[in-house]
């Protein structure tokens, strides 16, 4: 989803609502100490941001207009019209910042600059976005402070679990923590865009998705009525995380597929099955599996090889970048399902 310091993206598990990899704090105190020593925090960083934007750092008569944002437990006060936006991870946070019209000047590309999610953002000039380096699996705060953003955008889950050091990031610029990667992405994009007074942006994303779903359903014909579908993540143990309530499940349901393990009321978005349980978990006509080729133990399992989808040659990899996003990630899942099953559609006249 490796240009960056963290492990190659395909060597880690990507699950919405969980940290992308285990975070280690080794070396973090040294980074903080260095930042304090060089004076990037609070003083110089905020002053630099004010100089770059031409605004004071307070919301006085000559300061920037501010808005109070509140959504799903996140409450913050941020500039209404930021001019230099930095994004932390470069997944759902980047998608949200771009599609809502923020001027993104820098982003972490924690999972690389390639992937199906970034393909869905092709109308934006991502080559012009400066890459924020990561060190010890944290954004390089010294570099970020020098960029002098007036707003930092990150995932709400990463903010609420303090993956990247909220207190330090907040000394550089106000933080907007956004929900991304949930099956309720329609509610998330509309609710958050409205909270930012950018309602039209959210609605346009929904219309884009609905048009793509309608087109895909026509192309797929009766395939969703005939074939059941299961999604999951391959594990090094030869087992799987079976997805029960993730964004991709919602998309497959919108396309009309029956999913044996899909439960829109499930509190846990996925569950783990060991290799000996694959006969039940993977018993579907179609399988979409994240990290399929990167974790060969699953495909080497005799029980997995005996599953209907494997015997029918309907097992497909699913790009991990699509596991955290909003409407654009949903569109990427639509395209992947349609493309993967194009042969079946052609065979049945779909």
CSV table of N, CA and C in Angstrom, one decimal, residues 9 55-56 114 126 132 148 177 179 206 255 273 293 300 305 313 316 322 335:
chain,number,residue,atom,x,y,z
A,9,UNK,N,4.6,-2.8,3.2
A,9,UNK,CA,3.2,-2.9,3.5
A,9,UNK,C,2.6,-4.3,3.4
A,55,UNK,N,-1.5,34.6,9.0
A,55,UNK,CA,-2.5,34.8,10.1
A,55,UNK,C,-1.9,34.6,11.4
A,56,UNK,N,-2.6,35.1,12.4
A,56,UNK,CA,-2.1,34.9,13.8
A,56,UNK,C,-2.6,33.5,14.2
A,114,UNK,N,1.6,3.8,-4.2
A,114,UNK,CA,0.9,3.0,-5.2
A,114,UNK,C,-0.2,2.2,-4.5
A,126,UNK,N,-0.9,14.1,-6.9
A,126,UNK,CA,-0.2,13.6,-5.7
A,126,UNK,C,1.3,13.7,-5.8
A,132,UNK,N,5.9,13.0,3.9
A,132,UNK,CA,6.3,13.0,5.3
A,132,UNK,C,7.0,11.7,5.7
A,148,UNK,N,5.3,23.4,8.3
A,148,UNK,CA,4.4,24.5,8.9
A,148,UNK,C,3.0,24.4,8.4
A,177,UNK,N,-9.4,14.8,13.3
A,177,UNK,CA,-9.4,13.4,13.3
A,177,UNK,C,-10.7,12.9,12.7
A,179,UNK,N,-13.3,9.9,10.8
A,179,UNK,CA,-13.6,8.5,10.6
A,179,UNK,C,-13.4,8.1,9.2
A,206,UNK,N,-21.0,10.4,-2.8
A,206,UNK,CA,-22.0,9.4,-2.7
A,206,UNK,C,-22.6,9.2,-4.2
A,255,UNK,N,-23.8,-4.5,-4.1
A,255,UNK,CA,-23.8,-5.1,-5.4
A,255,UNK,C,-24.7,-6.3,-5.5
A,273,UNK,N,-10.1,-17.5,12.1
A,273,UNK,CA,-10.3,-18.9,12.0
A,273,UNK,C,-8.9,-19.6,11.7
A,293,UNK,N,-1.2,-13.4,-1.8
A,293,UNK,CA,0.1,-13.9,-2.4
A,293,UNK,C,1.2,-13.7,-1.4
A,300,UNK,N,-1.4,-22.9,0.5
A,300,UNK,CA,-0.8,-24.2,0.6
A,300,UNK,C,-1.6,-25.2,1.5
A,305,UNK,N,-7.4,-25.6,-0.4
A,305,UNK,CA,-7.4,-26.0,-1.8
A,305,UNK,C,-8.7,-26.7,-2.1
A,313,UNK,N,-11.7,-21.7,-9.4
A,313,UNK,CA,-10.7,-20.6,-9.8
A,313,UNK,C,-11.4,-19.2,-9.6
A,316,UNK,N,-9.5,-14.4,-5.4
A,316,UNK,CA,-8.9,-13.2,-5.9
A,316,UNK,C,-8.3,-12.4,-4.7
A,322,UNK,N,-7.4,-0.5,0.0
A,322,UNK,CA,-8.8,-0.3,-0.1
A,322,UNK,C,-9.5,-0.6,1.3
A,335,UNK,N,-14.8,-1.8,-8.4
A,335,UNK,CA,-14.1,-2.1,-9.6
A,335,UNK,C,-13.4,-3.4,-9.5
